[in-house]
Structure formats: structure tokens, C-alpha cells
Amino acid sequence: METTAWKTLTSHPNSLVQLLPSRAMRVVQEVVRSFRKDANVIVRTIAGRIRGRYQKYRSGERGGYYSFKGIRYGAAPIGDRRFRAAEPERSWLGIRDASREGHSCPHKNMILDTFKGNEDCLFLNVFTSKVPKGDYNPQMPVMVWLHGGGYSFGSGNTFLYGPDYLVAENVVLVTLNYRLGPLGFLTAGPNAPGNQGLKDQLLALKWVRDNIAAFGGDPNQVTVFGESAGASSVQLLMLSPLSKGLFHRAISESGSALNPWALGESSALRASRLAANLGYIGTNNTDDILRYLKKLPAMKLIEGAPNTLTEEDYRNNIGLPFVPVVEGYWNDANRTIYTESPLITENPIELYRNQKFQKNIPYLTGYNTHEAMLFIRRLRKNPKLLEIIENDFARMIPKDLNVTGDRNRVTREIRQFYLGTKTVSVDSVNEMIALLTDVMFLRGIRRSVRYHARYGNAPVYMYRFAFDGALGLYKRMLGLQRPGVCHGDEMGYLFKFGFFNLNLDPNSLEILVKNRMVRMWTNFAKYGNPTPAHRVDNLINTIWLPISPDSVMDNLSFMDISATLDVRKNPEFERQQFWDYMYEHYNGDAM
């Protein structure tokens, strides 16, 4: 069928169309039709048909990819479904447009501190360089991204997570939204059992299993990867029997389920504090509290969440009010009951010690050298924080370190090791960044690596990201000038940011590091190995060795990613040796 624009073009007496031979014009028409056909591509999912569009790469590569944005994978978790596991999206008739991203889930913007989002937010985006045609299906490996944000903010949208770099390496990329804050992680008895946000991720992975072949993806080659809270989410999914078979490789960047911020107490107390802060004056009955909270606008819940933090929360350097929990509601007979399939029913450390995790999944994980540079943001908000820590340095003791009776001695040991004779002040910020990087990130990541390598049946790879370049994300967003690689900075070397229009020299180190990161991550998704020996690759000049199960305690190998790629042993050796000693001495086990 001819469009109005085409008719207008061909009817003009001086049109180029009128002057060209009819045979040539038929060729032109076919070309235009093919562009139009490619620009709007329709795929059929199990629930209905979806129209996406073709767009060119914004990152310099030739060609482009197919983009399907705002695909609903779950029904809106509203009304009685608030605080419960979401249900799959129902089937539809006709063709749904997938040219625009869906709502992000309700949250407060990290930088602007403004409310954003809508509860009808269970959307995902699919990006692919090839779609099935006729009998041809490219069956490319699939990478499913779980965004970070402390379980409190963010989305999977292209503003931060542009697909250009990864999709150019012939993988299908899926990004998604999941519920955040109290809407995603409030617990209050059987009708709000917790982990709604993690169950959203699980539902999205089921959608990928059932539908990704229609987009050129292979449902039997799925890699789930994430950063920060998304990284610990990846690990919690690996610890849950509910995710079995939904993914086949896993990557955790700068986060672990064993980090002190990754798991909270399963308690209705925070829910009752939230309700009280928002005007509730009824009984302590959990059902009454939930009925009240279900009637409030989402914005009220999000804005009221920080007020549920206690002095102890701040003292433990957490500051995240609603996070994943071990599920389980105990009734009056002291029996554990569940009103929906629980995602995790034991503490992660116990699951690892009892070897209850998915052992056959290749795992890649690591950290950035100055993760806790985020600490500067807290300092800006509370200029007295350094003074508070100086007067209460015991708050630096990890919660899981058994220091009963020796608290003062342990406090002195930690202070002496990191600060020497310095006080906590502007002159010791670097030392505090090192301490918080170890306690809040690296210690848990190393423990995870040790458990997976020692007890798993699949290769485990560890990295240290040490390249301080122009594509560092969080440092730029937070306006940090000091040297070092901040939490989140590695993402600029995997994703194209919508708001970073940097014209980098193609020969710059940033482009080289970006190309290497993308190649190693997509190699892992394709082969379960970031530097496969059978692939001749001029980009990668170093073989990234998996960790030997026999050397996890004293000879931990890792890839140091900077301007060069170097395989090294024992990251931050002296600092981690200190913590191994502390845990062995006080807990009886360095693991």
C-alpha cells in the first residue's frame, strides 16, 4: 500500500520520480519499502504481537539494531497485589507498540532527590541485532541486566543503560524494571512476605525463557548480570531454587549477597514505623497496617521510607530501609508458613556453608578499586559525619564479626591498621574509603568467590577494575574530582549513556578499555569464559584464568583491568589478610 507521502512525491510534475524510468522507480520503491519494513518489525510473543523499530548505533559502529521498549512482563502490581508477587501479563489482541520505554518503578532520583515513577512499571526492553526471518533464527546468547540503586532507585532504561556496545557483539540484551523501596521489599507477615522486587526479576527471567527466541535469542544461553544491588540480586537468584533453569551464567559487578547492606531483618516493625510516620493511628495488627499502607499513594510510601531508618541503621553504615530478607512467617504455633513461593528461606552464608546454591553456573564477579568513594556523597549531606565516626569508631566493626567482650580491642585494631596515628578527618578520607570499600564490598565479594570456587562445579572468575577514565559513570554524576575508580564507574565501559556525549579519540585508552570490557563480558555470555583460548582476538592479549578451588584461601587469582590486562594474585593483599586474620581469630573461620 502506498503512503500519502509517497503519493505526494510521485504526483508532483517536476518530481524526480516523474523524470526517472519506470524500471528505476520500481527499484527505488522496493528500497523504500524495505527500509519501512525494517524500521518497523513485528514479533510474536506467547501473549501477543509486538512492534519494535530499527535504529542505528549511536556509538560509531556501522549498521544498527532492533529495539523493543516497554514490553510488559507482569501485570500492574496494584490494589491487593501491592506488596505481593506479581502475576504474568495477560494475552492481548492486535499489535502492541514497543517504541517507548515504560514507566520506571516509583523511586526518588539519586541526584535530584525528586519522586519519579508509576506502580504500573513491570516493563522490560529487548535489543537485538538480528531477528528471526522465515526458517532462520540466529539464536544468539542473551544477557539480562539487573540495575543497581540500593534496591531504592533506578530503572533499566537507556538513559543510563544504552545497548549499543553490547548488542554490536551479537548478543541479545534485555534490561528491566523491578519494584523498589517499600513497594519492592516491605515485609509484614503473610500478606507481605518480602522480596517482591526479586520476584519481579524472577518473573522477567521466565518471560525471557518463554519469549526470547522470537527476538533472535537462545533461551538456553542466558546470562544474568547486574551491578551493586543488581549484583547481589544475581547472587540471591543463584541461591534460590525458584530460578533453576532460568539462566546459565552469572556476573556480579560490585555487589554480593554477603555484603552487610544486601540483606535485612524480616520484621513487620519497619512497616509499622512507616505507617505511623504516614499518619496511621490504629492497632499493631499487621493486616490493619497493610490495609492502611495499600490505600496510600506510592509517592507517600517512597518519601516516607527514609524516616523508618533507626540510629542503629545509620550506625551500621547501611542507610537502606527496605532490602531483601530471608522469608518466612511464624504463626502462633511457631511454625513457618508461606503464602506464596518463597525466594530465599535461609541466610545466604548458611546456604553457602551447606552448599545449597546452583553449583553448575559459571560465575564472574569483581569490584572497583575505590568503591566507597560514594562515602563522599554522605559527607556532603552530613558534614559532621567524620566527627561522628571519630567519636564512635566502633561503628566500623562489621556486624557479623563476633567481638563480644573484645569490642574496644577490635576497635583499636581496625583504627590502627587503617589510620595509624591519624584521626577521622578530611585528612584521612582516603583511608576511610579503603576501610569502607573492604567492609561494605570487597570482603563479601571475596567470600562469595571462595564459596563458589571451592564448592561449585563451574569456573569462577574474579576481576579488579582499576581504570580511572573519562567514561567513569558515578564519579561524573556525583562531580567527584579525586583520583580512583568509584562504585559504578565500570558501567560506562559496558553501556552507552544517553547524556554523555563524549567525542573520544578512537585511539584513546577509554575506547580500548571499553572494547576489551565489552568483549570479555560478551565472551563470557557466549562461552562461559571471558578469554576463550579458541578465539583469536587482537583486543585481548591475556588469558583470564579461573580460580583454582585448591587456592581460594591463600592464592586468589584475578584479572586486573586497567590500561593493560594483567592476571595477578590476592587483591588488596595486606588489607584482606588483615580481615582474614580478624575473622579467623574472632569467628574461628576466615571464610
mmCIF file of N, CA, C and O in Angstrom, residues 368-429:
data_model
loop_
_atom_site.group_PDB
_atom_site.id
_atom_site.type_symbol
_atom_site.label_atom_id
_atom_site.label_comp_id
_atom_site.label_asym_id
_atom_site.label_seq_id
_atom_site.Cartn_x
_atom_site.Cartn_y
_atom_site.Cartn_z
ATOM 1 N N ASN A 368 35.471 -2.473 42.014
ATOM 2 C CA ASN A 368 36.245 -1.304 41.599
ATOM 3 C C ASN A 368 37.166 -0.885 42.742
ATOM 4 O O ASN A 368 36.828 -1.056 43.919
ATOM 5 N N THR A 369 38.291 -0.294 42.422
ATOM 6 C CA THR A 369 39.327 -0.059 43.439
ATOM 7 C C THR A 369 38.885 0.864 44.562
ATOM 8 O O THR A 369 39.328 0.722 45.698
ATOM 9 N N HIS A 370 38.006 1.834 44.266
ATOM 10 C CA HIS A 370 37.593 2.812 45.280
ATOM 11 C C HIS A 370 36.061 2.835 45.386
ATOM 12 O O HIS A 370 35.424 3.874 45.256
ATOM 13 N N GLU A 371 35.478 1.658 45.606
ATOM 14 C CA GLU A 371 34.018 1.533 45.667
ATOM 15 C C GLU A 371 33.407 2.588 46.589
ATOM 16 O O GLU A 371 32.427 3.256 46.255
ATOM 17 N N ALA A 372 33.971 2.741 47.761
ATOM 18 C CA ALA A 372 33.358 3.569 48.805
ATOM 19 C C ALA A 372 33.625 5.054 48.611
ATOM 20 O O ALA A 372 33.383 5.833 49.539
ATOM 21 N N MET A 373 34.061 5.451 47.422
ATOM 22 C CA MET A 373 34.110 6.880 47.137
ATOM 23 C C MET A 373 32.703 7.486 47.230
ATOM 24 O O MET A 373 32.526 8.697 47.375
ATOM 25 N N LEU A 374 31.687 6.603 47.167
ATOM 26 C CA LEU A 374 30.305 7.038 47.419
ATOM 27 C C LEU A 374 30.169 7.707 48.787
ATOM 28 O O LEU A 374 29.253 8.487 49.023
ATOM 29 N N PHE A 375 31.066 7.338 49.688
ATOM 30 C CA PHE A 375 31.094 7.907 51.038
ATOM 31 C C PHE A 375 31.132 9.447 50.988
ATOM 32 O O PHE A 375 30.585 10.124 51.866
ATOM 33 N N ILE A 376 31.761 9.997 49.937
ATOM 34 C CA ILE A 376 31.854 11.459 49.798
ATOM 35 C C ILE A 376 30.467 12.078 49.696
ATOM 36 O O ILE A 376 30.219 13.169 50.212
ATOM 37 N N ARG A 377 29.560 11.373 49.058
ATOM 38 C CA ARG A 377 28.184 11.883 48.928
ATOM 39 C C ARG A 377 27.530 12.011 50.302
ATOM 40 O O ARG A 377 26.834 12.992 50.586
ATOM 41 N N ARG A 378 27.771 11.030 51.179
ATOM 42 C CA ARG A 378 27.220 11.102 52.529
ATOM 43 C C ARG A 378 27.848 12.250 53.308
ATOM 44 O O ARG A 378 27.186 12.912 54.108
ATOM 45 N N LEU A 379 29.131 12.468 53.072
ATOM 46 C CA LEU A 379 29.816 13.577 53.739
ATOM 47 C C LEU A 379 29.221 14.918 53.350
ATOM 48 O O LEU A 379 29.087 15.816 54.175
ATOM 49 N N ARG A 380 28.876 15.054 52.081
ATOM 50 C CA ARG A 380 28.286 16.313 51.616
ATOM 51 C C ARG A 380 26.940 16.562 52.300
ATOM 52 O O ARG A 380 26.598 17.692 52.623
ATOM 53 N N LYS A 381 26.186 15.486 52.495
ATOM 54 C CA LYS A 381 24.874 15.633 53.128
ATOM 55 C C LYS A 381 24.995 15.882 54.626
ATOM 56 O O LYS A 381 24.140 16.533 55.218
ATOM 57 N N ASN A 382 26.040 15.327 55.228
ATOM 58 C CA ASN A 382 26.214 15.457 56.677
ATOM 59 C C ASN A 382 27.669 15.797 56.984
ATOM 60 O O ASN A 382 28.495 14.904 57.228
ATOM 61 N N PRO A 383 28.024 17.088 56.977
ATOM 62 C CA PRO A 383 29.417 17.493 57.195
ATOM 63 C C PRO A 383 29.992 17.048 58.539
ATOM 64 O O PRO A 383 31.210 17.005 58.707
ATOM 65 N N LYS A 384 29.125 16.688 59.500
ATOM 66 C CA LYS A 384 29.607 16.260 60.816
ATOM 67 C C LYS A 384 29.885 14.760 60.888
ATOM 68 O O LYS A 384 30.243 14.245 61.955
ATOM 69 N N LEU A 385 29.717 14.061 59.747
ATOM 70 C CA LEU A 385 29.842 12.607 59.765
ATOM 71 C C LEU A 385 31.230 12.151 60.201
ATOM 72 O O LEU A 385 31.366 11.190 60.966
ATOM 73 N N LEU A 386 32.281 12.841 59.741
ATOM 74 C CA LEU A 386 33.640 12.459 60.135
ATOM 75 C C LEU A 386 33.823 12.559 61.647
ATOM 76 O O LEU A 386 34.417 11.677 62.274
ATOM 77 N N GLU A 387 33.299 13.619 62.216
ATOM 78 C CA GLU A 387 33.388 13.805 63.665
ATOM 79 C C GLU A 387 32.611 12.712 64.405
ATOM 80 O O GLU A 387 33.063 12.188 65.438
ATOM 81 N N ILE A 388 31.447 12.360 63.860
ATOM 82 C CA ILE A 388 30.618 11.316 64.477
ATOM 83 C C ILE A 388 31.361 9.985 64.483
ATOM 84 O O ILE A 388 31.392 9.267 65.493
ATOM 85 N N ILE A 389 32.009 9.643 63.357
ATOM 86 C CA ILE A 389 32.755 8.387 63.272
ATOM 87 C C ILE A 389 33.963 8.409 64.201
ATOM 88 O O ILE A 389 34.269 7.417 64.878
ATOM 89 N N GLU A 390 34.658 9.541 64.245
ATOM 90 C CA GLU A 390 35.824 9.654 65.128
ATOM 91 C C GLU A 390 35.445 9.384 66.578
ATOM 92 O O GLU A 390 36.183 8.719 67.321
ATOM 93 N N ASN A 391 34.276 9.864 66.998
ATOM 94 C CA ASN A 391 33.841 9.690 68.385
ATOM 95 C C ASN A 391 33.157 8.349 68.643
ATOM 96 O O ASN A 391 32.840 8.025 69.787
ATOM 97 N N ASP A 392 32.905 7.592 67.571
ATOM 98 C CA ASP A 392 32.235 6.292 67.707
ATOM 99 C C ASP A 392 32.804 5.348 66.644
ATOM 100 O O ASP A 392 32.094 4.855 65.782
ATOM 101 N N PHE A 393 34.097 5.097 66.721
ATOM 102 C CA PHE A 393 34.753 4.310 65.680
ATOM 103 C C PHE A 393 34.317 2.845 65.709
ATOM 104 O O PHE A 393 34.482 2.116 64.726
ATOM 105 N N ALA A 394 33.715 2.414 66.796
ATOM 106 C CA ALA A 394 33.243 1.021 66.892
ATOM 107 C C ALA A 394 32.181 0.711 65.840
ATOM 108 O O ALA A 394 31.938 -0.463 65.535
ATOM 109 N N ARG A 395 31.559 1.739 65.272
ATOM 110 C CA ARG A 395 30.564 1.513 64.215
ATOM 111 C C ARG A 395 31.197 0.908 62.967
ATOM 112 O O ARG A 395 30.495 0.436 62.067
ATOM 113 N N MET A 396 32.536 0.946 62.860
ATOM 114 C CA MET A 396 33.232 0.369 61.723
ATOM 115 C C MET A 396 33.393 -1.150 61.827
ATOM 116 O O MET A 396 33.815 -1.797 60.884
ATOM 117 N N ILE A 397 33.074 -1.701 62.991
ATOM 118 C CA ILE A 397 33.187 -3.160 63.165
ATOM 119 C C ILE A 397 32.058 -3.842 62.389
ATOM 120 O O ILE A 397 30.880 -3.526 62.597
ATOM 121 N N PRO A 398 32.364 -4.783 61.496
ATOM 122 C CA PRO A 398 31.304 -5.488 60.770
ATOM 123 C C PRO A 398 30.343 -6.195 61.714
ATOM 124 O O PRO A 398 30.759 -6.733 62.754
ATOM 125 N N LYS A 399 29.080 -6.217 61.360
ATOM 126 C CA LYS A 399 28.052 -6.800 62.228
ATOM 127 C C LYS A 399 28.285 -8.284 62.492
ATOM 128 O O LYS A 399 27.925 -8.794 63.554
ATOM 129 N N ASP A 400 28.857 -8.988 61.505
ATOM 130 C CA ASP A 400 28.995 -10.431 61.653
ATOM 131 C C ASP A 400 30.323 -10.843 62.294
ATOM 132 O O ASP A 400 30.635 -12.030 62.370
ATOM 133 N N LEU A 401 31.117 -9.872 62.757
ATOM 134 C CA LEU A 401 32.364 -10.193 63.444
ATOM 135 C C LEU A 401 32.059 -10.356 64.933
ATOM 136 O O LEU A 401 31.572 -9.431 65.584
ATOM 137 N N ASN A 402 32.343 -11.518 65.462
ATOM 138 C CA ASN A 402 31.982 -11.859 66.853
ATOM 139 C C ASN A 402 32.977 -11.220 67.819
ATOM 140 O O ASN A 402 34.029 -11.795 68.115
ATOM 141 N N VAL A 403 32.636 -10.035 68.327
ATOM 142 C CA VAL A 403 33.586 -9.285 69.168
ATOM 143 C C VAL A 403 33.094 -9.119 70.599
ATOM 144 O O VAL A 403 33.553 -8.241 71.319
ATOM 145 N N THR A 404 32.201 -9.977 71.032
ATOM 146 C CA THR A 404 31.677 -9.882 72.392
ATOM 147 C C THR A 404 32.820 -9.908 73.405
ATOM 148 O O THR A 404 33.639 -10.820 73.409
ATOM 149 N N GLY A 405 32.894 -8.878 74.231
ATOM 150 C CA GLY A 405 33.935 -8.801 75.246
ATOM 151 C C GLY A 405 35.239 -8.191 74.775
ATOM 152 O O GLY A 405 36.100 -7.850 75.577
ATOM 153 N N ASP A 406 35.414 -8.076 73.465
ATOM 154 C CA ASP A 406 36.663 -7.537 72.920
ATOM 155 C C ASP A 406 36.415 -6.322 72.019
ATOM 156 O O ASP A 406 37.240 -5.994 71.185
ATOM 157 N N ARG A 407 35.282 -5.688 72.217
ATOM 158 C CA ARG A 407 34.884 -4.617 71.294
ATOM 159 C C ARG A 407 35.904 -3.472 71.255
ATOM 160 O O ARG A 407 36.263 -2.990 70.185
ATOM 161 N N ASN A 408 36.383 -3.058 72.407
ATOM 162 C CA ASN A 408 37.345 -1.948 72.443
ATOM 163 C C ASN A 408 38.658 -2.327 71.776
ATOM 164 O O ASN A 408 39.256 -1.533 71.041
ATOM 165 N N ARG A 409 39.090 -3.549 72.014
ATOM 166 C CA ARG A 409 40.335 -4.008 71.399
ATOM 167 C C ARG A 409 40.206 -4.067 69.871
ATOM 168 O O ARG A 409 41.109 -3.636 69.145
ATOM 169 N N VAL A 410 39.097 -4.606 69.388
ATOM 170 C CA VAL A 410 38.874 -4.707 67.937
ATOM 171 C C VAL A 410 38.819 -3.315 67.321
ATOM 172 O O VAL A 410 39.386 -3.067 66.248
ATOM 173 N N THR A 411 38.142 -2.406 67.998
ATOM 174 C CA THR A 411 38.070 -1.032 67.506
ATOM 175 C C THR A 411 39.475 -0.450 67.346
ATOM 176 O O THR A 411 39.790 0.166 66.327
ATOM 177 N N ARG A 412 40.321 -0.673 68.348
ATOM 178 C CA ARG A 412 41.698 -0.162 68.276
ATOM 179 C C ARG A 412 42.477 -0.817 67.129
ATOM 180 O O ARG A 412 43.243 -0.148 66.431
ATOM 181 N N GLU A 413 42.267 -2.122 66.929
ATOM 182 C CA GLU A 413 42.994 -2.834 65.869
ATOM 183 C C GLU A 413 42.620 -2.306 64.489
ATOM 184 O O GLU A 413 43.491 -2.103 63.636
ATOM 185 N N ILE A 414 41.334 -2.091 64.260
ATOM 186 C CA ILE A 414 40.890 -1.592 62.952
ATOM 187 C C ILE A 414 41.405 -0.170 62.743
ATOM 188 O O ILE A 414 41.919 0.173 61.667
ATOM 189 N N ARG A 415 41.286 0.657 63.759
ATOM 190 C CA ARG A 415 41.759 2.039 63.654
ATOM 191 C C ARG A 415 43.268 2.069 63.371
ATOM 192 O O ARG A 415 43.724 2.790 62.491
ATOM 193 N N GLN A 416 44.030 1.272 64.108
ATOM 194 C CA GLN A 416 45.472 1.255 63.937
ATOM 195 C C GLN A 416 45.859 0.791 62.531
ATOM 196 O O GLN A 416 46.745 1.367 61.887
ATOM 197 N N PHE A 417 45.161 -0.246 62.032
ATOM 198 C CA PHE A 417 45.520 -0.799 60.727
ATOM 199 C C PHE A 417 45.258 0.203 59.603
ATOM 200 O O PHE A 417 46.096 0.383 58.711
ATOM 201 N N TYR A 418 44.101 0.873 59.634
ATOM 202 C CA TYR A 418 43.730 1.751 58.523
ATOM 203 C C TYR A 418 44.214 3.187 58.702
ATOM 204 O O TYR A 418 44.561 3.853 57.729
ATOM 205 N N LEU A 419 44.211 3.680 59.923
ATOM 206 C CA LEU A 419 44.507 5.097 60.149
ATOM 207 C C LEU A 419 45.883 5.350 60.761
ATOM 208 O O LEU A 419 46.389 6.484 60.672
ATOM 209 N N GLY A 420 46.458 4.352 61.392
ATOM 210 C CA GLY A 420 47.723 4.602 62.092
ATOM 211 C C GLY A 420 47.510 5.623 63.198
ATOM 212 O O GLY A 420 46.694 5.427 64.095
ATOM 213 N N THR A 421 48.225 6.737 63.110
ATOM 214 C CA THR A 421 48.094 7.782 64.142
ATOM 215 C C THR A 421 47.108 8.877 63.748
ATOM 216 O O THR A 421 46.913 9.836 64.502
ATOM 217 N N LYS A 422 46.485 8.747 62.581
ATOM 218 C CA LYS A 422 45.554 9.784 62.122
ATOM 219 C C LYS A 422 44.226 9.701 62.865
ATOM 220 O O LYS A 422 43.825 8.638 63.357
ATOM 221 N N THR A 423 43.518 10.827 62.891
ATOM 222 C CA THR A 423 42.126 10.836 63.342
ATOM 223 C C THR A 423 41.229 10.782 62.108
ATOM 224 O O THR A 423 41.686 10.948 60.977
ATOM 225 N N VAL A 424 39.931 10.518 62.324
ATOM 226 C CA VAL A 424 38.969 10.544 61.226
ATOM 227 C C VAL A 424 38.678 12.008 60.910
ATOM 228 O O VAL A 424 38.041 12.718 61.703
ATOM 229 N N SER A 425 39.184 12.478 59.780
ATOM 230 C CA SER A 425 39.055 13.886 59.413
ATOM 231 C C SER A 425 39.206 14.009 57.905
ATOM 232 O O SER A 425 39.353 12.991 57.196
ATOM 233 N N VAL A 426 39.177 15.226 57.405
ATOM 234 C CA VAL A 426 39.335 15.437 55.958
ATOM 235 C C VAL A 426 40.699 14.945 55.489
ATOM 236 O O VAL A 426 40.888 14.657 54.293
ATOM 237 N N ASP A 427 41.649 14.823 56.396
ATOM 238 C CA ASP A 427 42.986 14.350 56.028
ATOM 239 C C ASP A 427 43.073 12.832 55.924
ATOM 240 O O ASP A 427 44.098 12.296 55.484
ATOM 241 N N SER A 428 42.031 12.146 56.343
ATOM 242 C CA SER A 428 42.065 10.674 56.287
ATOM 243 C C SER A 428 40.902 10.102 55.476
ATOM 244 O O SER A 428 40.534 8.936 55.676
ATOM 245 N N VAL A 429 40.347 10.892 54.575
ATOM 246 C CA VAL A 429 39.224 10.421 53.757
ATOM 247 C C VAL A 429 39.642 9.224 52.902
ATOM 248 O O VAL A 429 38.882 8.256 52.742
#
